[in-house]
mmCIF file of C-alpha atoms and ligand atoms in Angstrom:
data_model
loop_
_atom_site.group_PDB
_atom_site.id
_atom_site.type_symbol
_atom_site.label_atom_id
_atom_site.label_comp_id
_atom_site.label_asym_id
_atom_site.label_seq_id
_atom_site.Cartn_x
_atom_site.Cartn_y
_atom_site.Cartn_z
ATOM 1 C CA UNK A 1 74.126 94.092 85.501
ATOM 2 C CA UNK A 2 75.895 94.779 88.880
ATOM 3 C CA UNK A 3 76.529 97.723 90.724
ATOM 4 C CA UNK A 4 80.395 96.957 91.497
ATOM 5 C CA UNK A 5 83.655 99.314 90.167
ATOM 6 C CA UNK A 6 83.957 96.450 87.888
ATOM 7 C CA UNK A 7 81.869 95.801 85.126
ATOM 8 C CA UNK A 8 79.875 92.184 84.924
ATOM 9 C CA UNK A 9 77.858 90.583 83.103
ATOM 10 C CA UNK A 10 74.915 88.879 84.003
ATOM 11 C CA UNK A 11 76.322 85.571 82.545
ATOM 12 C CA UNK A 12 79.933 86.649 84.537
ATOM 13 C CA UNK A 13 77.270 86.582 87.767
ATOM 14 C CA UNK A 14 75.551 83.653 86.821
ATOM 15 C CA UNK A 15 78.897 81.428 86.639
ATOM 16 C CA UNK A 16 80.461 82.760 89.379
ATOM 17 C CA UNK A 17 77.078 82.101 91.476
ATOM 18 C CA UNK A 18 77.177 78.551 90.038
ATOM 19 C CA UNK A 19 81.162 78.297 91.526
ATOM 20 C CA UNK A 20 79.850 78.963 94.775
ATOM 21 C CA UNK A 21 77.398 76.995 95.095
ATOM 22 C CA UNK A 22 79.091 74.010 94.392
ATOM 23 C CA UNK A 23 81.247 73.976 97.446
ATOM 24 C CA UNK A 24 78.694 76.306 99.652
ATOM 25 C CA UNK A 25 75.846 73.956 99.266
ATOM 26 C CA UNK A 26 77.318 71.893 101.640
ATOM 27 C CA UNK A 27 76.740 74.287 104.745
ATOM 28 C CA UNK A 28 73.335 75.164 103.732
ATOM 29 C CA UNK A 29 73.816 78.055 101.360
ATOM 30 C CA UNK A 30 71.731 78.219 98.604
ATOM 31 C CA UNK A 31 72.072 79.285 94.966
ATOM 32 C CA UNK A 32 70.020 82.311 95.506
ATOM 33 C CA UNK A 33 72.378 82.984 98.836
ATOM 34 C CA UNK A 34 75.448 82.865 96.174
ATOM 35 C CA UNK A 35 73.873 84.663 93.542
ATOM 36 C CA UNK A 36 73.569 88.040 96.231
ATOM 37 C CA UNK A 37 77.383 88.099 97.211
ATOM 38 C CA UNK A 38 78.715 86.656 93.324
ATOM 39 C CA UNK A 39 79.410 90.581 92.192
ATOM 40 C CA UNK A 40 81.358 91.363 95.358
ATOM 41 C CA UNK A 41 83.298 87.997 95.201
ATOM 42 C CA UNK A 42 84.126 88.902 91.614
ATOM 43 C CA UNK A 43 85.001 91.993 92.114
ATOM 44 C CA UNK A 44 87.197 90.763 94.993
ATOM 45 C CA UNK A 45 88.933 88.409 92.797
ATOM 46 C CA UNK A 46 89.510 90.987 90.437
ATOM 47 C CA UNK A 47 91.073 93.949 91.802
ATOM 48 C CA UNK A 48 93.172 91.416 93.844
ATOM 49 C CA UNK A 49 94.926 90.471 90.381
ATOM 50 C CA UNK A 50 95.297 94.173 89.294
ATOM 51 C CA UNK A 51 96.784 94.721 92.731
ATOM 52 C CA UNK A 52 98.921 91.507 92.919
ATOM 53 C CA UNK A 53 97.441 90.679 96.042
ATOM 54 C CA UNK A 54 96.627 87.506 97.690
ATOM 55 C CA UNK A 55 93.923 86.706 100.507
ATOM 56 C CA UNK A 56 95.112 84.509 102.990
ATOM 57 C CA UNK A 57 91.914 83.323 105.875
ATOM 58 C CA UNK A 58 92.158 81.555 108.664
ATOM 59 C CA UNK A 59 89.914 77.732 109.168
ATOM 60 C CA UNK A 60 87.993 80.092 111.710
ATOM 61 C CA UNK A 61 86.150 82.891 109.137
ATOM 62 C CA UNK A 62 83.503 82.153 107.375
ATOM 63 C CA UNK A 63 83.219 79.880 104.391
ATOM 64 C CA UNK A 64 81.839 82.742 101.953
ATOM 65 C CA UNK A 65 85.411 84.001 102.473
ATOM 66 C CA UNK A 66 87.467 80.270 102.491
ATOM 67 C CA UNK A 67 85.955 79.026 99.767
ATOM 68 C CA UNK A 68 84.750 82.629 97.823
ATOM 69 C CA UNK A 69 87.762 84.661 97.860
ATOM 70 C CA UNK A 70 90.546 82.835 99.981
ATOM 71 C CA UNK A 71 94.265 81.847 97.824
ATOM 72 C CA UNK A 72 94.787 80.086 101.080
ATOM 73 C CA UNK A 73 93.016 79.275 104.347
ATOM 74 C CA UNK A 74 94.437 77.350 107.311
ATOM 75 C CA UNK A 75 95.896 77.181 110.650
ATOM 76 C CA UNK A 76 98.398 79.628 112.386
ATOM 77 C CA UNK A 77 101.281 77.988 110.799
ATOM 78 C CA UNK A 78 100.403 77.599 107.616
ATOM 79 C CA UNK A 79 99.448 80.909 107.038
ATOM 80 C CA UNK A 80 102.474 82.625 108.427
ATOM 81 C CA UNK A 81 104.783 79.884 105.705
ATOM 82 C CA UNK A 82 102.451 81.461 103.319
ATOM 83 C CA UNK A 83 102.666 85.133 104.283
ATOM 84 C CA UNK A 84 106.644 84.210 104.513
ATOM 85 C CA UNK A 85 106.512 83.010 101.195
ATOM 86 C CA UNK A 86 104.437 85.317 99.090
ATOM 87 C CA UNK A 87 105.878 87.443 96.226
ATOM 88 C CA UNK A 88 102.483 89.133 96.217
ATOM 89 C CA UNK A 89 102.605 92.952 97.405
ATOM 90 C CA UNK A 90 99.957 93.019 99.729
ATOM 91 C CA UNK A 91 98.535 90.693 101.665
ATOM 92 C CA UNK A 92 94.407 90.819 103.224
ATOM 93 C CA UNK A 93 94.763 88.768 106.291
ATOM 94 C CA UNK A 94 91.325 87.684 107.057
ATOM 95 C CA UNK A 95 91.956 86.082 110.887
ATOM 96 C CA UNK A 96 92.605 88.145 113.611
ATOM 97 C CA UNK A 97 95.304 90.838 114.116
ATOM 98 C CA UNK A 98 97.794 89.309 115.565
ATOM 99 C CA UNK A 99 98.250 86.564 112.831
ATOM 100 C CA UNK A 100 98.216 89.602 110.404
ATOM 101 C CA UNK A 101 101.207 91.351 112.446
ATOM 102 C CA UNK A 102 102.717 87.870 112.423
ATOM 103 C CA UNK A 103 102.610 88.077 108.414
ATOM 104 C CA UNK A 104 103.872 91.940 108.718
ATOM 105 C CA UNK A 105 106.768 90.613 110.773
ATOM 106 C CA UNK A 106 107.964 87.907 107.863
ATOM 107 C CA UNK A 107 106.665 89.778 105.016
ATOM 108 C CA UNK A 108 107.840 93.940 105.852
ATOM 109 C CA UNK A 109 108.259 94.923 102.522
ATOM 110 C CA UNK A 110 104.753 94.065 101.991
ATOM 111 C CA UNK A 111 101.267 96.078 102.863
ATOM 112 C CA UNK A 112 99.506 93.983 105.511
ATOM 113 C CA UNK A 113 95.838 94.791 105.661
ATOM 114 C CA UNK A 114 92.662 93.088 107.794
ATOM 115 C CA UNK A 115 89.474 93.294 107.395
ATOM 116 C CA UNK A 116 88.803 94.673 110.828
ATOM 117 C CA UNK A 117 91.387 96.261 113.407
ATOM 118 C CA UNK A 118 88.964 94.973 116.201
ATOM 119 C CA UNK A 119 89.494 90.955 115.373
ATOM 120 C CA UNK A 120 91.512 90.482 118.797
ATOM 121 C CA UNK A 121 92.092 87.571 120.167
ATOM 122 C CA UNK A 122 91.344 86.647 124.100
ATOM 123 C CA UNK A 123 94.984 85.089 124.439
ATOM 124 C CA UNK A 124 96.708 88.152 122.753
ATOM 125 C CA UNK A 125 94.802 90.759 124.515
ATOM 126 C CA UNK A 126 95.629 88.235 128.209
ATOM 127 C CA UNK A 127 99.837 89.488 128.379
ATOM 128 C CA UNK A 128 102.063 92.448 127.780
ATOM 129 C CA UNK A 129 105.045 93.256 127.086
ATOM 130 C CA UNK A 130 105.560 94.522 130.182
ATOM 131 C CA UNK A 131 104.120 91.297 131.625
ATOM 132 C CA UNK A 132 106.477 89.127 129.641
ATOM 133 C CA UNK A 133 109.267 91.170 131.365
ATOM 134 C CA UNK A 134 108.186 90.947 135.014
ATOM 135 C CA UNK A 135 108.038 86.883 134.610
ATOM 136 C CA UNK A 136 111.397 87.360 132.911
ATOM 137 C CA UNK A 137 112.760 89.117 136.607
ATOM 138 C CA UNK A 138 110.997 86.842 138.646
ATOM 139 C CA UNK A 139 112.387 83.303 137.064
ATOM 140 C CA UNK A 140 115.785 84.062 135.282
ATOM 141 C CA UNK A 141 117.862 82.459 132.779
ATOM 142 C CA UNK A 142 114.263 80.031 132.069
ATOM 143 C CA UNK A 143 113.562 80.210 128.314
ATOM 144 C CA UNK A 144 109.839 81.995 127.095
ATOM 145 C CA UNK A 145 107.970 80.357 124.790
ATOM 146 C CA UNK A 146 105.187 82.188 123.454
ATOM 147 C CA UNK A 147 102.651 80.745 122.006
ATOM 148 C CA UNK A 148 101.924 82.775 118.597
ATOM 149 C CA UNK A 149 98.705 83.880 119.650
ATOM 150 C CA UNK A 150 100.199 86.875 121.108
ATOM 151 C CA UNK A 151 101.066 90.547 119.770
ATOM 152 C CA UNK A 152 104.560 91.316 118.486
ATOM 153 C CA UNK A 153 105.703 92.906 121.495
ATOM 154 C CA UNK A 154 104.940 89.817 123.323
ATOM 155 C CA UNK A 155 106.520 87.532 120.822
ATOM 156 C CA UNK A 156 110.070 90.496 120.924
ATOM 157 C CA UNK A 157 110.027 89.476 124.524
ATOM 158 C CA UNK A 158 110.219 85.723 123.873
ATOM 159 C CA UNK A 159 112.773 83.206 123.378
ATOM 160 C CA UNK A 160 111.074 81.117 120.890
ATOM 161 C CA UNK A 161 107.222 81.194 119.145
ATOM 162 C CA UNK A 162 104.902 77.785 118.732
ATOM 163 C CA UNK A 163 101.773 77.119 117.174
ATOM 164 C CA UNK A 164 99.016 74.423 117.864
ATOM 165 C CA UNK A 165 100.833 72.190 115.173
ATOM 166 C CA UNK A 166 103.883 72.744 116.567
ATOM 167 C CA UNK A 167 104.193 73.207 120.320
ATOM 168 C CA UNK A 168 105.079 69.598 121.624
ATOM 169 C CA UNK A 169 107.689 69.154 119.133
ATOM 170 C CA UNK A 170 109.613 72.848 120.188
ATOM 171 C CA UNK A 171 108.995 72.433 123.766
ATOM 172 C CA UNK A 172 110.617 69.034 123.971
ATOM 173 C CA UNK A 173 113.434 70.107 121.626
ATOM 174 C CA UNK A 174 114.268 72.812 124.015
ATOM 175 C CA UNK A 175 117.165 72.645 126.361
ATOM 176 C CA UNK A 176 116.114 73.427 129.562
ATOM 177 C CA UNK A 177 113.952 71.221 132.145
ATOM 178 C CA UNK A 178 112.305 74.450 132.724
ATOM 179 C CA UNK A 179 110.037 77.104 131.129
ATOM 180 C CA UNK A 180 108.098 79.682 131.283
ATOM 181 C CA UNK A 181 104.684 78.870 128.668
ATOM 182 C CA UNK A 182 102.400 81.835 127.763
ATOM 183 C CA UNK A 183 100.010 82.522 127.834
ATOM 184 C CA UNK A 184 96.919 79.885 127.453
ATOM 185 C CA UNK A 185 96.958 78.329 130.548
ATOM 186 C CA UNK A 186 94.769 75.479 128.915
ATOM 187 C CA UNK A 187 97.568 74.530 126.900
ATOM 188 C CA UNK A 188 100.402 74.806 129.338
ATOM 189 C CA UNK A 189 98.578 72.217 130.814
ATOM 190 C CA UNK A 190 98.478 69.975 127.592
ATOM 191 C CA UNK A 191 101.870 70.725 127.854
ATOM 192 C CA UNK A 192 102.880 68.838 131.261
ATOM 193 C CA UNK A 193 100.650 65.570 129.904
ATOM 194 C CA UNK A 194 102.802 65.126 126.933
ATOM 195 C CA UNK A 195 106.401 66.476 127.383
ATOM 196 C CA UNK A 196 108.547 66.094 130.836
ATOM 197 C CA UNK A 197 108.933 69.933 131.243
ATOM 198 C CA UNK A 198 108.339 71.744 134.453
ATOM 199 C CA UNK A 199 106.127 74.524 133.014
ATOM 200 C CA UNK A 200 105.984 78.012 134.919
ATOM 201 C CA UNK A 201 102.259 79.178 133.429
ATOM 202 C CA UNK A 202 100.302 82.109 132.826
ATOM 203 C CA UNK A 203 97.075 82.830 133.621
ATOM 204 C CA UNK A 204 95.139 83.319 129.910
ATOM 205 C CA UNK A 205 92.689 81.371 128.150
ATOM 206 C CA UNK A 206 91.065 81.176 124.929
ATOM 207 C CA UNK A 207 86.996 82.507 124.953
ATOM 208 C CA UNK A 208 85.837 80.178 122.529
ATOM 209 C CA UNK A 209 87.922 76.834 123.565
ATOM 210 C CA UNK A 210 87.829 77.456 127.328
ATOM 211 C CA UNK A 211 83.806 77.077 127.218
ATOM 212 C CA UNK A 212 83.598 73.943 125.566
ATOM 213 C CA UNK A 213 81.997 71.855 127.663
ATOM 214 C CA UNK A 214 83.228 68.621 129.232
ATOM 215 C CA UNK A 215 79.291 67.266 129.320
ATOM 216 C CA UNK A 216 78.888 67.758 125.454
ATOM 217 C CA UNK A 217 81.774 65.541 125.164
ATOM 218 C CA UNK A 218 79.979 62.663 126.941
ATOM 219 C CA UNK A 219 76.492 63.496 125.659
ATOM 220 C CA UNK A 220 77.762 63.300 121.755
ATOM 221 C CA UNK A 221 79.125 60.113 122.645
ATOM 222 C CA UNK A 222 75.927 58.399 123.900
ATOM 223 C CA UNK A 223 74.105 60.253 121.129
ATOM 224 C CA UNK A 224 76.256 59.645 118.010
ATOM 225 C CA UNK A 225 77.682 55.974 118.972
ATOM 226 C CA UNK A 226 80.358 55.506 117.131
ATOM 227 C CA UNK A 227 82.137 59.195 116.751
ATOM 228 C CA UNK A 228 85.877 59.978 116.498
ATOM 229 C CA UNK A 229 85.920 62.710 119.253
ATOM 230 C CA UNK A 230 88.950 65.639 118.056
ATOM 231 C CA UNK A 231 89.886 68.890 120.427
ATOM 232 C CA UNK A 232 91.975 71.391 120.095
ATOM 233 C CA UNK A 233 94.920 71.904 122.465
ATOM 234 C CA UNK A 234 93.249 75.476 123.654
ATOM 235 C CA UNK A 235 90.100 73.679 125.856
ATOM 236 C CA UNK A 236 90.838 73.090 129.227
ATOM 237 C CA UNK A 237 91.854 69.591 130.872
ATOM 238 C CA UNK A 238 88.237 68.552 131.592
ATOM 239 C CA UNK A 239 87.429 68.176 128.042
ATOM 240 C CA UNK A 240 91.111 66.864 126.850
ATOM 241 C CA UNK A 241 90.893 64.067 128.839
ATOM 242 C CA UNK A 242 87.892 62.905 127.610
ATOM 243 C CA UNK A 243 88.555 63.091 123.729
ATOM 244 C CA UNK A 244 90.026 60.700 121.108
ATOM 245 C CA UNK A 245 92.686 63.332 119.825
ATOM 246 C CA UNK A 246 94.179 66.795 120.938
ATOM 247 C CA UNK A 247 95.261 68.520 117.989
ATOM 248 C CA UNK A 248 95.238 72.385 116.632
ATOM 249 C CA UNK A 249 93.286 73.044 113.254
ATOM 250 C CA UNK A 250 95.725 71.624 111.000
ATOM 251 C CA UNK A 251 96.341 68.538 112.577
ATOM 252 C CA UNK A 252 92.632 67.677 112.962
ATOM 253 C CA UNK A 253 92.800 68.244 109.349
ATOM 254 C CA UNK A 254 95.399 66.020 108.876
ATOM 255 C CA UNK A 255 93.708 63.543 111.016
ATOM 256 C CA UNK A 256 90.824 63.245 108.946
ATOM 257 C CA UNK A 257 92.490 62.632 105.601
ATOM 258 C CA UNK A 258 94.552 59.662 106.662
ATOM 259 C CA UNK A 259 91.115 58.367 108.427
ATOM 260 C CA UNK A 260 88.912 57.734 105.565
ATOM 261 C CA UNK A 261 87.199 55.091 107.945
ATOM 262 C CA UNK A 262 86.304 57.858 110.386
ATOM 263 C CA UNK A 263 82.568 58.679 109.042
ATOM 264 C CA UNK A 264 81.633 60.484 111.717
ATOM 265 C CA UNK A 265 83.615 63.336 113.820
ATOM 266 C CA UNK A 266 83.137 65.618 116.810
ATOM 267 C CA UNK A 267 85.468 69.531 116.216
ATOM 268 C CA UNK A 268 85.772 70.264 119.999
ATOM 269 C CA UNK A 269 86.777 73.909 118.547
ATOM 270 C CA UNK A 270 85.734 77.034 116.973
ATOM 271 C CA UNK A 271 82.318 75.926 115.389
ATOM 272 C CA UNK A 272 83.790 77.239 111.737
ATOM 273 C CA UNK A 273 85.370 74.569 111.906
ATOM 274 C CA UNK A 274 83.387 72.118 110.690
ATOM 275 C CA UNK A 275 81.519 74.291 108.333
ATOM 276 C CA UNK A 276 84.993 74.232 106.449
ATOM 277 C CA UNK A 277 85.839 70.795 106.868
ATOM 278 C CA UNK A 278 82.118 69.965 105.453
ATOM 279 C CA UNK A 279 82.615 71.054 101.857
ATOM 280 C CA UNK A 280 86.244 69.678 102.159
ATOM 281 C CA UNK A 281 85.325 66.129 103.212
ATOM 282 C CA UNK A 282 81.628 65.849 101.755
ATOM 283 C CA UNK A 283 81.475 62.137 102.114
ATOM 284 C CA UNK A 284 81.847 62.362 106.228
ATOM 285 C CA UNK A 285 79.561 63.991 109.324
ATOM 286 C CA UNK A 286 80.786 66.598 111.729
ATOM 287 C CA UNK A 287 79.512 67.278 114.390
ATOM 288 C CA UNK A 288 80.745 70.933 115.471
ATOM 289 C CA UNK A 289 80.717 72.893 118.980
ATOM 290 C CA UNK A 290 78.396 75.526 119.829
ATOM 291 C CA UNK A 291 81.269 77.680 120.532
ATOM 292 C CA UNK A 292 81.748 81.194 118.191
ATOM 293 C CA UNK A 293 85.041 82.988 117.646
ATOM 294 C CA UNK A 294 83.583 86.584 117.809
ATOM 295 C CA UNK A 295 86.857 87.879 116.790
ATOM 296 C CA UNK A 296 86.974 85.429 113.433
ATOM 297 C CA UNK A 297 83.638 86.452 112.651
ATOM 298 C CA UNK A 298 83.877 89.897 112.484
ATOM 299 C CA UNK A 299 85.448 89.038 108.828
ATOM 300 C CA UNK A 300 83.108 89.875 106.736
ATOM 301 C CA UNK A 301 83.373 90.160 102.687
ATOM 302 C CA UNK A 302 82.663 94.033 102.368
ATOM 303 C CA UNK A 303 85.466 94.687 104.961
ATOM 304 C CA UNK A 304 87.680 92.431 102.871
ATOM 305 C CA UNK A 305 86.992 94.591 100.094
ATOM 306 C CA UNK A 306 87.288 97.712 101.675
ATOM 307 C CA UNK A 307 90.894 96.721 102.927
ATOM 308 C CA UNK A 308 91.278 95.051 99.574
ATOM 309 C CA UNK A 309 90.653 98.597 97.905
ATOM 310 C CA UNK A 310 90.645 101.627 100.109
ATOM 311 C CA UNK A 311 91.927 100.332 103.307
ATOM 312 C CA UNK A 312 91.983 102.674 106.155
ATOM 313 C CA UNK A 313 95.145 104.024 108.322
ATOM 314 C CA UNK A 314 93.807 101.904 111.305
ATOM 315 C CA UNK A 315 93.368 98.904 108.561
ATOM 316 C CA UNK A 316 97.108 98.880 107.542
ATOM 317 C CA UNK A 317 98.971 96.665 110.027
ATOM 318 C CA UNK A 318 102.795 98.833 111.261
ATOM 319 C CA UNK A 319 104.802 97.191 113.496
ATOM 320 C CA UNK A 320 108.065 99.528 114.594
ATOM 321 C CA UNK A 321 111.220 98.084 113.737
ATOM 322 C CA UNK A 322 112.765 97.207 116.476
ATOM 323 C CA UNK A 323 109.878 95.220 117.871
ATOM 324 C CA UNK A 324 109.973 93.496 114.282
ATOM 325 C CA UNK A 325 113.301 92.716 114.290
ATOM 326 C CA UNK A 326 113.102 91.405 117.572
ATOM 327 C CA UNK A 327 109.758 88.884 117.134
ATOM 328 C CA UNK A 328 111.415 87.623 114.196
ATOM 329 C CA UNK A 329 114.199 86.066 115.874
ATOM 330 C CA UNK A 330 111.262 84.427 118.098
ATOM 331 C CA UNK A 331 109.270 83.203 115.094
ATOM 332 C CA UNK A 332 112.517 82.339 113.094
ATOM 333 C CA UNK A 333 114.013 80.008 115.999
ATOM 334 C CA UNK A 334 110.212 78.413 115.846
ATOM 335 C CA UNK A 335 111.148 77.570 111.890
ATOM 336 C CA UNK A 336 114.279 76.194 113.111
ATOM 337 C CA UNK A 337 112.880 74.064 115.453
ATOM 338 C CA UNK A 338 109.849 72.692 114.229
ATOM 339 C CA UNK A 339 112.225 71.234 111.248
HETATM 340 P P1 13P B 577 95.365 76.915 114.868
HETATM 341 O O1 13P B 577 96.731 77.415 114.618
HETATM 342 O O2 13P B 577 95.299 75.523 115.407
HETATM 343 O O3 13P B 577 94.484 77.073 113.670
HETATM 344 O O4 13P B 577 94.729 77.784 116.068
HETATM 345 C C1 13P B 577 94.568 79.155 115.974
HETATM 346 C C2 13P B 577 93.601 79.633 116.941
HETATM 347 O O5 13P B 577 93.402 80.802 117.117
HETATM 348 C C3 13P B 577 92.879 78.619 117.681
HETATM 349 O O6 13P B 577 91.935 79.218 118.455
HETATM 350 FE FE1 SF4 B 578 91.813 83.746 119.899
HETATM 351 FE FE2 SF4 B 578 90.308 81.751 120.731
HETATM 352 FE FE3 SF4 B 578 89.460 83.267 118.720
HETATM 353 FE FE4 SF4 B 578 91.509 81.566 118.383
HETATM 354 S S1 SF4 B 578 89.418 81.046 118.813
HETATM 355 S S2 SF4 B 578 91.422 83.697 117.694
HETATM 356 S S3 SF4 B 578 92.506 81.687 120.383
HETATM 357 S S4 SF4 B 578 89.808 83.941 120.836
#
């Protein structure tokens, strides 16, 4: 019998060990590994019905959580349709906090919880407000588009929000030969290779993407032979131009289901990456990066319940109104664009 607030069986432990397994196998877990967290994944999954909550996780956390507790894990976008979406009441964003405030800002009527108030992110801790403003003086009248890994007073100052799976499409639908792109300089440089914008940057870059290295690029290929090389549109120009595709999370995704001939595949990204993709897509090899989100993986299941159950004040995402109000336009005129 477990120790949890709700009451199992050893059989209840046994089969839920036995779910696990089957999909955790695949990155190395084993049964004995998904025997230990079974109770708190149960009782996860069970006060999240009493509650009517769902659990939405980013590509990036780890697959205990995807594949354990998880009603839906993927990129940026997909997440924030999802936390748009949701008639659930609360919502356990296990990502970092600024996709959680993006939830707060679609969903307000809901509770918005995380895991940990300390999942930042480099690019949303790399601009301010106030920052936003002062490039607003300096080049007038020139649209801001914010990429959405920044906080919601960033994203109140902005004209319109992207994501990874949507960013070329926005910027090129926008009417002006000019703008100003914050703040991962990595991908305001994508940016110039693949629309004919003149882009006014900022100077921010993602920890985990910006320290891929160019040489592992080259050393996979003479390694592996015949690999289908995929970055993300975070890593710096070095290691774009040497790759087979420049996607974010959910177009690598995407990539690889319309590929089944593509048996073997280098994730220039966050190294969860591939962890996920390797129960999704058991029949193919990935080959992941060596790079860690530390912000991602300071989702852990315990926090999840914690939030889950007894979140704490600093746990509960609040975003003042006017700031809401305000990032919403920027997120809505995304949802208008990336039609
Ligand atoms: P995606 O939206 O492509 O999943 O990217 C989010 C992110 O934080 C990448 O580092
Ligand atoms: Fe931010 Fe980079 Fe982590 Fe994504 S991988 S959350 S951009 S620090």
């Amino acid at each position: 019998m477990s120790t949890t607030s709700v009451s199992l069986s050893d059989q209840d432990i046994e089969e839920e060990a036995e779910r696990l397994y089957s999909e955790l196998k695949n990155v190395g877990w084993t049964y004995e590994d998904c025997a230990i967290i079974a109770p708190l994944t149960l009782e996860i999954n069970q006060i999240k019905k009493e509650k009517n909550a769902i659990i939405l996780a980013h590509s990036y956390v780890t697959p205990d959580i995807i594949f354990g507790v998880a009603d839906f894990s993927g990129d940026s976008l997909g997440l924030s349709k999802k936390a748009a979406e949701t008639d659930a009441d609360m919502i356990v964003f296990a990502g970092v906090v600024f996709m959680a405030e993006t939830a707060k800002i679609l969903s307000p009527d809901k509770t918005v919880v995380v895991p940990d108030i300390e999942a930042g992110c480099s690019l949303a801790d790399g601009i301010t407000a106030e920052d936003v403003r002062k490039l607003k003086e300096k080049y007038p009248g020139i649209p801001v588009v914010a990429y959405v890994n920044t906080t919601a007073a960033v994203k109140a100052e902005a004209d319109v929000c992207v994501t990874s799976a949507n960013v070329e499409k926005i910027v090129s639908k926008l009417d002006s030969d000019k703008i100003i792109f914050i703040p991962d300089k990595n991908m305001a440089n994508y940016l110039r290779t693949v629309t004919d914008k003149e882009i006014i940057d900022y100077d921010a870059t993602c920890v985990v993407h910006d320290n891929i290295n160019p040489d592992s690029i080259e050393i996979a290929r003479e390694r592996f032979g015949e690999v289908v090389i995929l970055a993300h549109s975070e890593c710096p120009p070095d290691v774009l131009d040497k790759v087979d595709l420049v996607e974010g999370t959910s177009g690598m995704k995407k990539y690889i289901e319309e590929h089944p001939e593509a048996k073997r595949i280098m994730l220039a990204t966050e190294c969860g990456l591939a962890d996920r993709f390797s129960v999704e897509f058991p029949d193919r090899e990935f080959i992941g990066s060596c790079v860690m989100c530390p912000y991602m993986k300071r989702n852990e299941l315990r926090k999840v319940l914690k939030a889950l159950k007894n979140p704490d004040p600093e746990q509960i995402i609040q975003i003042p109104e006017d700031i809401r109000i305000k990032a919403k336009k920027s997120l809505d005129k995304m949802f208008e664009l990336g039609q």
